[in-house]
Short mmCIF file of C-alpha atoms in Angstrom, two decimals:
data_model
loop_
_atom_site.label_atom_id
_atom_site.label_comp_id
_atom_site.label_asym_id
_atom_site.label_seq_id
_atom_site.Cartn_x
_atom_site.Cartn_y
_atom_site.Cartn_z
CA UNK S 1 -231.46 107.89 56.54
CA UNK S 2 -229.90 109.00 59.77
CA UNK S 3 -227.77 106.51 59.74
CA UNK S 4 -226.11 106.91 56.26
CA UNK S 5 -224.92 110.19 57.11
CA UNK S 6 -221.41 110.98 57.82
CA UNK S 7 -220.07 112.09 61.42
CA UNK S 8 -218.28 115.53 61.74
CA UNK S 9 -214.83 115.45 62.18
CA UNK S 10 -212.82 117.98 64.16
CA UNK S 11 -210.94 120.91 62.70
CA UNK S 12 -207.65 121.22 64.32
CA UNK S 13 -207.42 124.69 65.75
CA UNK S 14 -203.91 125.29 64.61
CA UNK S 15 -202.44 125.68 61.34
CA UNK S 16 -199.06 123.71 59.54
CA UNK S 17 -197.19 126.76 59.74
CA UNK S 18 -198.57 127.34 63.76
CA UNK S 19 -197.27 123.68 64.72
CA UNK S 20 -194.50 124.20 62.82
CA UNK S 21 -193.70 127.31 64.60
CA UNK S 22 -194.54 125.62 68.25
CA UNK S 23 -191.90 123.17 67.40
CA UNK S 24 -189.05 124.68 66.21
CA UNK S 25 -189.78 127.20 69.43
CA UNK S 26 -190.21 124.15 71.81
CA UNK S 27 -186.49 123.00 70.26
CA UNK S 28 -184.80 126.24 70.94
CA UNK S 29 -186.19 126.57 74.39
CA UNK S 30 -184.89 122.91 75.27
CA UNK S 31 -181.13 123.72 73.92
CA UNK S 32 -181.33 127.20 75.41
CA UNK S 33 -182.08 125.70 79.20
CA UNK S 34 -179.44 122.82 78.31
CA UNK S 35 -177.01 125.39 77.00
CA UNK S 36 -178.11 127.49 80.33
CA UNK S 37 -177.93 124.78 83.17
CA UNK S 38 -175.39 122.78 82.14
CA UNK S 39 -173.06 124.27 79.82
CA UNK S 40 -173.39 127.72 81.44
CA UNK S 41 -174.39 126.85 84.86
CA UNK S 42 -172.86 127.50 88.43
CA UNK S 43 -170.02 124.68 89.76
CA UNK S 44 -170.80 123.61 92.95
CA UNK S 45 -168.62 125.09 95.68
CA UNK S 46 -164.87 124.24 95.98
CA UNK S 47 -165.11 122.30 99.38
CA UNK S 48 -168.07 120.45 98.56
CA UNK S 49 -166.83 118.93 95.48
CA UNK S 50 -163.82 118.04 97.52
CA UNK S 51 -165.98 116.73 100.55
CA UNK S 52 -167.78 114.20 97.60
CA UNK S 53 -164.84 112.92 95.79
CA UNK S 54 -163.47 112.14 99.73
CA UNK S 55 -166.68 110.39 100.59
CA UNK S 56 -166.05 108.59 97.47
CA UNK S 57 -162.98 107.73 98.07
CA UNK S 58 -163.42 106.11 101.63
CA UNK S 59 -165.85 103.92 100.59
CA UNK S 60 -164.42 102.63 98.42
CA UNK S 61 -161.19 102.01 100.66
CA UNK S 62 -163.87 100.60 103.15
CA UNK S 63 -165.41 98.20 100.80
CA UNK S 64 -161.41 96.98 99.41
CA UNK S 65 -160.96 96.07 103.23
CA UNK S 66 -163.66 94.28 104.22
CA UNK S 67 -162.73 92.57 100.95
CA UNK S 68 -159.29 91.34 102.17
CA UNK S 69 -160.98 90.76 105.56
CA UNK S 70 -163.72 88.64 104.10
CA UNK S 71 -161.10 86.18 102.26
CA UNK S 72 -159.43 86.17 105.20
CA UNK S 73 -161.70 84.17 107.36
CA UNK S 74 -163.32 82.10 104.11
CA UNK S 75 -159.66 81.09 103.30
CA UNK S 76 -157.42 80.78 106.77
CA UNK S 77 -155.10 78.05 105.47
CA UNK S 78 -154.25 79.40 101.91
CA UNK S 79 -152.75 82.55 103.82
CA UNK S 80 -150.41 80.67 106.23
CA UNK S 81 -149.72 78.49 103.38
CA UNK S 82 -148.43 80.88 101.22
CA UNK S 83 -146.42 82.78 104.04
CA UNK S 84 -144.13 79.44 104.30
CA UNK S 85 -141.12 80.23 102.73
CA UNK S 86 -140.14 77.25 99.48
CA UNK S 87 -137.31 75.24 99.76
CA UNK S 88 -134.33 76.87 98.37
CA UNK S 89 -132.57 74.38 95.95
CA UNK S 90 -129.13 76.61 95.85
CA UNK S 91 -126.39 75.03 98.53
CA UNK S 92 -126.06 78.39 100.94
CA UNK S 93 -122.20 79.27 101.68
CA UNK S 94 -120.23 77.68 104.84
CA UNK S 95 -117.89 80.66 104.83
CA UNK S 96 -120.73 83.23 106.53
CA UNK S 97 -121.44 82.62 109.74
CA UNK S 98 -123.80 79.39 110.02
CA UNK S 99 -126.50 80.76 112.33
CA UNK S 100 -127.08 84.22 111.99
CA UNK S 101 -129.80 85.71 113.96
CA UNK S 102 -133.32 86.42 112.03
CA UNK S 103 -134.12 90.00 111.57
CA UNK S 104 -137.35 90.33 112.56
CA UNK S 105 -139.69 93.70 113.15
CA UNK S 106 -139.44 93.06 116.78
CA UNK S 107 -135.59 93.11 116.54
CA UNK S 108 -134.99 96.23 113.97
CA UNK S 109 -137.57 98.43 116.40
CA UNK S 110 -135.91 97.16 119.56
CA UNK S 111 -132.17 97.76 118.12
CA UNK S 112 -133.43 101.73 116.75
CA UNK S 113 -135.02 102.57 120.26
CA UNK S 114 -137.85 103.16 117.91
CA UNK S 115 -141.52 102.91 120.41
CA UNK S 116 -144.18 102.52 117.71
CA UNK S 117 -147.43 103.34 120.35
CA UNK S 118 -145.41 106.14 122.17
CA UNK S 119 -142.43 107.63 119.98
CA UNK S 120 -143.80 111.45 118.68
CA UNK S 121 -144.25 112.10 115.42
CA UNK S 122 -140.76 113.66 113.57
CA UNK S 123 -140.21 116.79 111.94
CA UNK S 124 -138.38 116.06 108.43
CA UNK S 125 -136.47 119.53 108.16
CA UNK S 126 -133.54 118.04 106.38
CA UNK S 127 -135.66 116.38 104.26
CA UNK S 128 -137.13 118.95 102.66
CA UNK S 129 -134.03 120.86 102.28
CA UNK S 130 -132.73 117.95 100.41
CA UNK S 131 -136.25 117.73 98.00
CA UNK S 132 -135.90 121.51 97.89
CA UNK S 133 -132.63 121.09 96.08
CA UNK S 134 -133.49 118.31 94.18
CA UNK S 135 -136.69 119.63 92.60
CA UNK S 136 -134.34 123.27 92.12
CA UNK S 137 -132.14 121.49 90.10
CA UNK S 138 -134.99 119.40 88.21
CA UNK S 139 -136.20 122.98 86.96
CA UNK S 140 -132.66 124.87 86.44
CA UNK S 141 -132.04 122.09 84.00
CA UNK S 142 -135.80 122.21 82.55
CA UNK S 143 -135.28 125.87 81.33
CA UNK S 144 -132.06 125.25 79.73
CA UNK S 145 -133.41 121.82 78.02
CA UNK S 146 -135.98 121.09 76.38
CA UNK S 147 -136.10 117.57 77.10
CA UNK S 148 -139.41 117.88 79.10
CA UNK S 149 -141.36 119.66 76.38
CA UNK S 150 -140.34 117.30 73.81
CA UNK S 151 -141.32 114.16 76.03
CA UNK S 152 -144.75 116.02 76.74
CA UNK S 153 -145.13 116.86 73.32
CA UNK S 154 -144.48 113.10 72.42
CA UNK S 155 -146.50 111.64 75.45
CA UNK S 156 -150.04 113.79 74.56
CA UNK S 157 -149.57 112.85 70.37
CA UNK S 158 -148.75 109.27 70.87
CA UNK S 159 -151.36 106.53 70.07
CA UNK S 160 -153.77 107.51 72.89
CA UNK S 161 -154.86 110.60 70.97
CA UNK S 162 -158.73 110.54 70.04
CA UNK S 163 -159.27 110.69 66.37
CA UNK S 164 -161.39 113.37 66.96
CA UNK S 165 -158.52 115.63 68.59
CA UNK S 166 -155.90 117.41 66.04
CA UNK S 167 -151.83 117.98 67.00
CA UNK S 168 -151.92 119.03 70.43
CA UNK S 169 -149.50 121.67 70.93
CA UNK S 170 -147.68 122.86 74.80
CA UNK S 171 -148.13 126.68 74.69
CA UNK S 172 -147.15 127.21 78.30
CA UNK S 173 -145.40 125.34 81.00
CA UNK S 174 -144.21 126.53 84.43
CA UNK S 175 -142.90 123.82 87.00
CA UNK S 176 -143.71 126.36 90.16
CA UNK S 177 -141.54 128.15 92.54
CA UNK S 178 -142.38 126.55 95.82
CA UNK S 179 -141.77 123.52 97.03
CA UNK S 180 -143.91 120.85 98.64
CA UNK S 181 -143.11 120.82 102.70
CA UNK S 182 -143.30 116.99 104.82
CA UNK S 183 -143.63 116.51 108.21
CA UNK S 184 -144.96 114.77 110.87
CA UNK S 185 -143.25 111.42 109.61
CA UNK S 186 -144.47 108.65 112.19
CA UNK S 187 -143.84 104.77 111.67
CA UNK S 188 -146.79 102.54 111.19
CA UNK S 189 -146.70 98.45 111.31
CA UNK S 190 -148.95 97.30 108.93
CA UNK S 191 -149.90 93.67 107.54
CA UNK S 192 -149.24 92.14 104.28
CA UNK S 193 -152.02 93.35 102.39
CA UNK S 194 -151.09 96.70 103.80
CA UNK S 195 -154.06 97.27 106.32
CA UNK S 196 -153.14 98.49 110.01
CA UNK S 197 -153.77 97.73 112.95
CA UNK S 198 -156.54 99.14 114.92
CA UNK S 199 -156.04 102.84 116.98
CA UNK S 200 -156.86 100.80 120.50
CA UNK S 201 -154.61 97.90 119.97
CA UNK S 202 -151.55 97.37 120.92
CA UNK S 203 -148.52 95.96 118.35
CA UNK S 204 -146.92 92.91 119.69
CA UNK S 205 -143.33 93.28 118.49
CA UNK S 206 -143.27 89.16 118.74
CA UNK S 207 -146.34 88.65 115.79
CA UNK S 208 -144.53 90.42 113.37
CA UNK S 209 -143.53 87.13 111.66
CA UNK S 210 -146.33 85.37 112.33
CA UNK S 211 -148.73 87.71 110.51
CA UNK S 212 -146.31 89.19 107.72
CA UNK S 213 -146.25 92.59 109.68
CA UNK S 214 -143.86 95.23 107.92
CA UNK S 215 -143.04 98.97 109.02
CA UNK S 216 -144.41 101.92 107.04
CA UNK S 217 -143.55 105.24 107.26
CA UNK S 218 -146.07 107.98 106.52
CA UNK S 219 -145.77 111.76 106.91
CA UNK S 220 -147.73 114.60 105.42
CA UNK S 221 -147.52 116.21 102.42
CA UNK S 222 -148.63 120.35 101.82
CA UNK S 223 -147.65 122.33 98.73
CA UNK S 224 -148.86 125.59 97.72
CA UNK S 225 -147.77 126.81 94.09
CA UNK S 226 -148.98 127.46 90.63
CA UNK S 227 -147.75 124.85 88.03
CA UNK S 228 -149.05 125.26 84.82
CA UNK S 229 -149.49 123.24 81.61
CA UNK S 230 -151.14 125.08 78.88
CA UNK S 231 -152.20 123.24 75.17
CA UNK S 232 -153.70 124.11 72.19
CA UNK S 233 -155.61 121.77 70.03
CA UNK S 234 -158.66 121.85 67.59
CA UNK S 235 -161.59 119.65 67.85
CA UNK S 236 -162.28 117.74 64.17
CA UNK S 237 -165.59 116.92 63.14
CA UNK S 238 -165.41 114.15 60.92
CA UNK S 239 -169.35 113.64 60.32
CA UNK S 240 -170.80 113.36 57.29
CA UNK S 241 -167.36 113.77 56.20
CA UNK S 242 -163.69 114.16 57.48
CA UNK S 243 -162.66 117.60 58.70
CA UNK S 244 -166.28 118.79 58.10
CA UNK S 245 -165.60 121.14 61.01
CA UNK S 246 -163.15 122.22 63.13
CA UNK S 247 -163.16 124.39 66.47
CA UNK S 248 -160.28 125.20 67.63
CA UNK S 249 -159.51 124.59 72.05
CA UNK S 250 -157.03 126.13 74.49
CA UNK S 251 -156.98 124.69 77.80
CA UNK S 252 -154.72 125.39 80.91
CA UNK S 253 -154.43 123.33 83.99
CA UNK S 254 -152.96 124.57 87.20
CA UNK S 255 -152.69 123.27 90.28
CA UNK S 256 -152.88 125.04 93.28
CA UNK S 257 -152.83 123.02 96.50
CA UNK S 258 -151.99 119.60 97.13
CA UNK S 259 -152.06 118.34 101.27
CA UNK S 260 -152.29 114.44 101.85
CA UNK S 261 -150.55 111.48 103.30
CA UNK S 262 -147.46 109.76 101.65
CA UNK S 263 -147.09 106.53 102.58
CA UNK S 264 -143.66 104.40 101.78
CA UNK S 265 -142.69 101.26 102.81
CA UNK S 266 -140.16 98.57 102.04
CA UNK S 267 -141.03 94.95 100.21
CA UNK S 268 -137.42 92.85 101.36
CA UNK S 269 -136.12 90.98 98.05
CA UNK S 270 -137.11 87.20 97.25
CA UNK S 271 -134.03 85.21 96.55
CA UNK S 272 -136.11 82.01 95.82
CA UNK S 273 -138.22 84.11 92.68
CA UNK S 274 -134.66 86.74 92.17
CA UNK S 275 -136.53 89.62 93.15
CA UNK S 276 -134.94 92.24 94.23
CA UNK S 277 -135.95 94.52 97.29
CA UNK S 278 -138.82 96.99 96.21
CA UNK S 279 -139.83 100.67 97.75
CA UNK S 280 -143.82 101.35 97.19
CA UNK S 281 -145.16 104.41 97.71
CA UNK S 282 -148.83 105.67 97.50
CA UNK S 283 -151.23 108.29 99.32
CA UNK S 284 -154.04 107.92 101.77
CA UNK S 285 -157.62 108.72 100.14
CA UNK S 286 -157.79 111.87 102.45
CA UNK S 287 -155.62 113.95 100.36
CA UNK S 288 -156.72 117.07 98.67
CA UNK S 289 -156.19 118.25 94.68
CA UNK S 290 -157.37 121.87 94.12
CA UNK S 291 -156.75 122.70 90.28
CA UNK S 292 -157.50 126.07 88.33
CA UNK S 293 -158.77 125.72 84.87
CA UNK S 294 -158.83 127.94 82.05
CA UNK S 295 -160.59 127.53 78.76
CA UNK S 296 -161.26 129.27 75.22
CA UNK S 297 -162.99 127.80 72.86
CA UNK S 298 -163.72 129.19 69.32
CA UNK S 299 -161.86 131.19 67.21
CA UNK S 300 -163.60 134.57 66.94
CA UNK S 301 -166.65 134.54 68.42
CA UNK S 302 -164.99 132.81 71.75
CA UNK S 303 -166.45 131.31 74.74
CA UNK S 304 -164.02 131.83 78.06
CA UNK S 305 -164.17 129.99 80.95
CA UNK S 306 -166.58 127.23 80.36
CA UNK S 307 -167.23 125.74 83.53
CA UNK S 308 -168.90 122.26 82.91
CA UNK S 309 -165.13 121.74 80.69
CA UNK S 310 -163.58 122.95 83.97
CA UNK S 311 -165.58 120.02 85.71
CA UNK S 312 -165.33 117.59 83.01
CA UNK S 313 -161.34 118.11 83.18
CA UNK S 314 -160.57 117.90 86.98
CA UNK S 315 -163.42 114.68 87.03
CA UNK S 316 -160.49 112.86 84.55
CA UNK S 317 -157.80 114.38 86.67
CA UNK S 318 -158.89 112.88 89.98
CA UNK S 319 -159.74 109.84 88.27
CA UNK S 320 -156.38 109.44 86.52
CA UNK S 321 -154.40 110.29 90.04
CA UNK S 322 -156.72 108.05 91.58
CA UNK S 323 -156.30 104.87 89.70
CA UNK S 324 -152.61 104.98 90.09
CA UNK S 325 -151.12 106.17 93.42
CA UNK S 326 -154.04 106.12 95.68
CA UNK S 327 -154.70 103.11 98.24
CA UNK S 328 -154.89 100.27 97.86
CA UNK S 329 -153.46 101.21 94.44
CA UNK S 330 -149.41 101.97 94.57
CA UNK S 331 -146.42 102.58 92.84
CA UNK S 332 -143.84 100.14 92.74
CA UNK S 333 -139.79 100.87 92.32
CA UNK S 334 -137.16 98.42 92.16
CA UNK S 335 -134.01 99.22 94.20
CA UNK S 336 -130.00 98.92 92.89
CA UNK S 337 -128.08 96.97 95.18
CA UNK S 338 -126.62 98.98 98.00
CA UNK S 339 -123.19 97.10 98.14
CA UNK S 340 -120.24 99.37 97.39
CA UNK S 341 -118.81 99.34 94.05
CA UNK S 342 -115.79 100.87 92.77
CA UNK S 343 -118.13 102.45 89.40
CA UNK S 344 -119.85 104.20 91.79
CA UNK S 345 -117.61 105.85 93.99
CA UNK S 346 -116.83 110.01 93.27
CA UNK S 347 -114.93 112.33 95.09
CA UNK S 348 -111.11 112.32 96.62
CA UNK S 349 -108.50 111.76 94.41
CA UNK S 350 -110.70 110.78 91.76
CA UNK S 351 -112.40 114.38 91.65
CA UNK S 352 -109.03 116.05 91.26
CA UNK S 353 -107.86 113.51 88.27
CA UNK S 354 -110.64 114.47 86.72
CA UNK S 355 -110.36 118.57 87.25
CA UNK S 356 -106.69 118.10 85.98
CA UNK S 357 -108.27 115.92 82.94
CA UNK S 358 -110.12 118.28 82.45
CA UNK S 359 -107.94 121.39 82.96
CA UNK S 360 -105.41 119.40 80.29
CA UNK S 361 -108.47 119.31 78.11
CA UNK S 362 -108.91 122.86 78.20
CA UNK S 363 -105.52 123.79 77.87
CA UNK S 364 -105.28 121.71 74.82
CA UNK S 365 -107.94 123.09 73.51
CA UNK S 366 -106.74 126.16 74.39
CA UNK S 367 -102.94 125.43 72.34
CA UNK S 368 -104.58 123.87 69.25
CA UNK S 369 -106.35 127.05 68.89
CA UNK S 370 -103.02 129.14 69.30
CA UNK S 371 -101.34 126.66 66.58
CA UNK S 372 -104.51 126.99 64.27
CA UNK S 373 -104.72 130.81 64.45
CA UNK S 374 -100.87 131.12 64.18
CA UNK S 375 -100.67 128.65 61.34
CA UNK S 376 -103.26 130.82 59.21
CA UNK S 377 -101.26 133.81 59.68
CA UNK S 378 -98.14 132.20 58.57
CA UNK S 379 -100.38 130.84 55.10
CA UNK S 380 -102.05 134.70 55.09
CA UNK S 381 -98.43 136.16 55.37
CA UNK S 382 -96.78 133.91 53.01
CA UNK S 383 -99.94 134.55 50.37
CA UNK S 384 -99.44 138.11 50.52
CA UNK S 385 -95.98 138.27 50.06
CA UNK S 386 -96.29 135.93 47.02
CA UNK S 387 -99.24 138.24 45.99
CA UNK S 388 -96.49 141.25 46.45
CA UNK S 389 -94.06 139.39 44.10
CA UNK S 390 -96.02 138.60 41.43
CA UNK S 391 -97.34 142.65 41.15
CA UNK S 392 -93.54 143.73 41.22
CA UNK S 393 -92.56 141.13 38.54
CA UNK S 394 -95.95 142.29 36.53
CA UNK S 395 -94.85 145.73 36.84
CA UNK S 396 -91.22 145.92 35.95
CA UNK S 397 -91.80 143.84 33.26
CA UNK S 398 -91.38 145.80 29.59
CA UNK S 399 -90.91 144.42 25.96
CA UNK S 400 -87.35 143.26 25.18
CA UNK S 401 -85.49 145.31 22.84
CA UNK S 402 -82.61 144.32 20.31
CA UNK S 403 -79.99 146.13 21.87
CA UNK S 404 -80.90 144.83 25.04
CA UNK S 405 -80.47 141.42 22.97
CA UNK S 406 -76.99 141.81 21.83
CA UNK S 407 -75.87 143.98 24.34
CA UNK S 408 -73.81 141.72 25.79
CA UNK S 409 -72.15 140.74 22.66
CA UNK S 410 -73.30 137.09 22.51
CA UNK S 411 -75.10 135.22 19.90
CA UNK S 412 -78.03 133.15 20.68
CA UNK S 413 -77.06 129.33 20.11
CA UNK S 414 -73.39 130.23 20.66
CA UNK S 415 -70.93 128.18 22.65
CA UNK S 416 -70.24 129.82 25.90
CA UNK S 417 -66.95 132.23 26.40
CA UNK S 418 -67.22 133.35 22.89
CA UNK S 419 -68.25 137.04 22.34
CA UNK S 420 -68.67 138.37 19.24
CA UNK S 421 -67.94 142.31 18.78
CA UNK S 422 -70.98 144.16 16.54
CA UNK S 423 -70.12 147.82 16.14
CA UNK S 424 -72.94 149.74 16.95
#
């Protein structure tokens, strides 16, 4: 009998509506300290973030040279190999001279009295004068045109827009009013891969060949100023359906300090492949970006100032800047030849042929105005006199009467010279 009875089960000690309750309270809680720490929460300090992303960065410089320097040794004979210049199938000229000297490292340092372990580091005073005018003359024609907004306007609409981002529109844009200031320009021999040469060694003007050495000159960079690109956008939600929601962003980037190294060096032109000579340029990985960021997000109720966004934005900033002008990344230009050309040449007589060309121009323009503006007053004169006419002639006109008729004594129809005499 004891056996056939049932055990007891437990009765929970909460409710439905209790757990119910407990949940949707355990939910809130876990969005509110999401919404709290990492929405809402502190950014790390200025300086630290920068001392990361430089950490960052030199590592992974480090690791791209022992790279190179690993292939290197595994691979000694493919590097020498490809150093040996092809045999050019083009007959070379007899009329230059037949054994010109090679211009070597060695030779173009020797020939510049240019010491690369003991010359001083150069101030580049002219230099920035000459930037200074250039970048002046960059923004005087930026607020008269608005070529710059329309190719940023195209640029952040073009096929790279999410779909989840509506017309992005340039509310704001200031191009600063300082400009950036170099100095302390020193040449640097580096190797082919663009790695130099260790602080205690010495360069050996003679292995320059040998080892595919080429100069580089590198000076720093510091600019203080407030440039500013402000948008406006809305974010679409297009779940469960499109344009289910939409919240609309503003977002302004600044930035507000850039100091680093610029690096620029000289790749000489290929006849063999008909390359021609080639300038890169790129910056060491111990520069520093400092950006200010400003955000609004809503449309009434608005939240200002988020700061994760603020992170979240400089993050893709760094990484953009990174991936294309920091080593061993570069930028690559291709230079025009430097031979002088008859297109190209300004000034002299040819700057006064074209002031009189001009001048002509204007005065032209000046006498076809004089003919056009004295040619309508002749038609406006000669239309108001014929206006004058035709109100005379309409008012001195009357009726013709019959003595007025035969008057004169002739008959209508008659042959001329014959009068005929009515008595009146």
């Amino acid at each position: 009998m004891a056996q056939d009875v049932c055990p007891v089960k437990a009765e929970p000690t909460l409710s439905f509506t209790q757990g119910l309750i407990l949940g949707q309270l355990s939910v809130i809680l876990l969005i509110a300290a999401f919404i709290n720490f990492f929405i809402f929460g502190d950014p790390p300090a200025a300086e630290v973030t920068a001392s990361l992303r430089a950490t960052e960065r030199r590592s992974r410089t480090l690791a791209h040279k022992k790279s190179l320097l690993s292939l290197r040794t595994s691979n000694p004979n493919a590097r020498h190999a490809s150093q040996q210049p092809p045999a050019l199938s083009k007959k070379k000229s007899n009329i230059l001279r037949g054994n010109p000297p090679t211009l070597t490292i060695g030779s173009i340092l020797n020939k510049t009295y240019y010491k690369v372990d003991s010359h001083q580091p150069e101030s580049l005073d002219w230099f920035n004068v000459l930037v200074a005018q250039t970048i002046a003359q960059f923004r005087s024609d930026a607020q008269h045109d608005d070529a710059i907004l329309t190719s940023l306007t195209k640029a952040l609409n073009g096929t790279s827009r999410p779909d989840f981002l509506d017309e992005i529109r340039v509310t704001e844009l200031s191009l600063g009013e300082d400009f950036p200031i170099f100095s302390n320009c020193r040449i640097i021999p580096v190797d082919e891969d663009g790695l130099s040469f260790g602080p205690g060694k010495a360069f050996d003007a003679n292995m320059a060949t040998r080892e595919g050495v080429r100069l580089q000159a590198r000076m720093d960079v510091d600019l203080s100023d407030m440039i500013t690109l402000a948008l406006e956008t809305k974010m679409l939600l297009n779940y469960p359906k499109r344009l289910s929601a939409m919240l609309p962003v503003a977002l302004a980037v600044s930035v507000v300090r850039f100091s680093g190294t610029l690096s620029i060096s000289f790749i000489p032109s290929n006849p063999s492949e008909n390359t021609p000579t080639k300038m890169t340029f790129t910056f060491l990985d111990d520069y520093r970006l400092d950006f200010s960021i400003r955000s609004l997000l809503g449309s009434r109720s608005r939240l200002q100032d988020v700061p994760k966004i603020a992170q979240l934005v400089e993050s893709r900033l760094h990484r953009w800047f990174d991936e294309r002008c920091v080593e061993p990344r570069f930028q690559e230009i291709a230079l025009p030849s430097m031979w002088p050309r008859k297109k190209n040449t300004r000034g002299g007589d040819d700057t006064i042929a074209n002031i009189e060309q001009s001048i002509s121009k204007a005065k032209g323009g000046d006498v076809a105005k004089d003919l056009r503006a004295e040619a309508r007053k002749e038609v406006e004169a000669e239309a108001d006199a014929r206006a004058d006419r035709v109100h005379d002639s309409l008012r001195l006109r009357r009726r013709p009467r019959a003595e007025d008729t035969f008057a004169s004594g002739s008959m209508p129809g008659s042959m001329p010279g014959m009068n005929i005499d009515i008595p009146m």
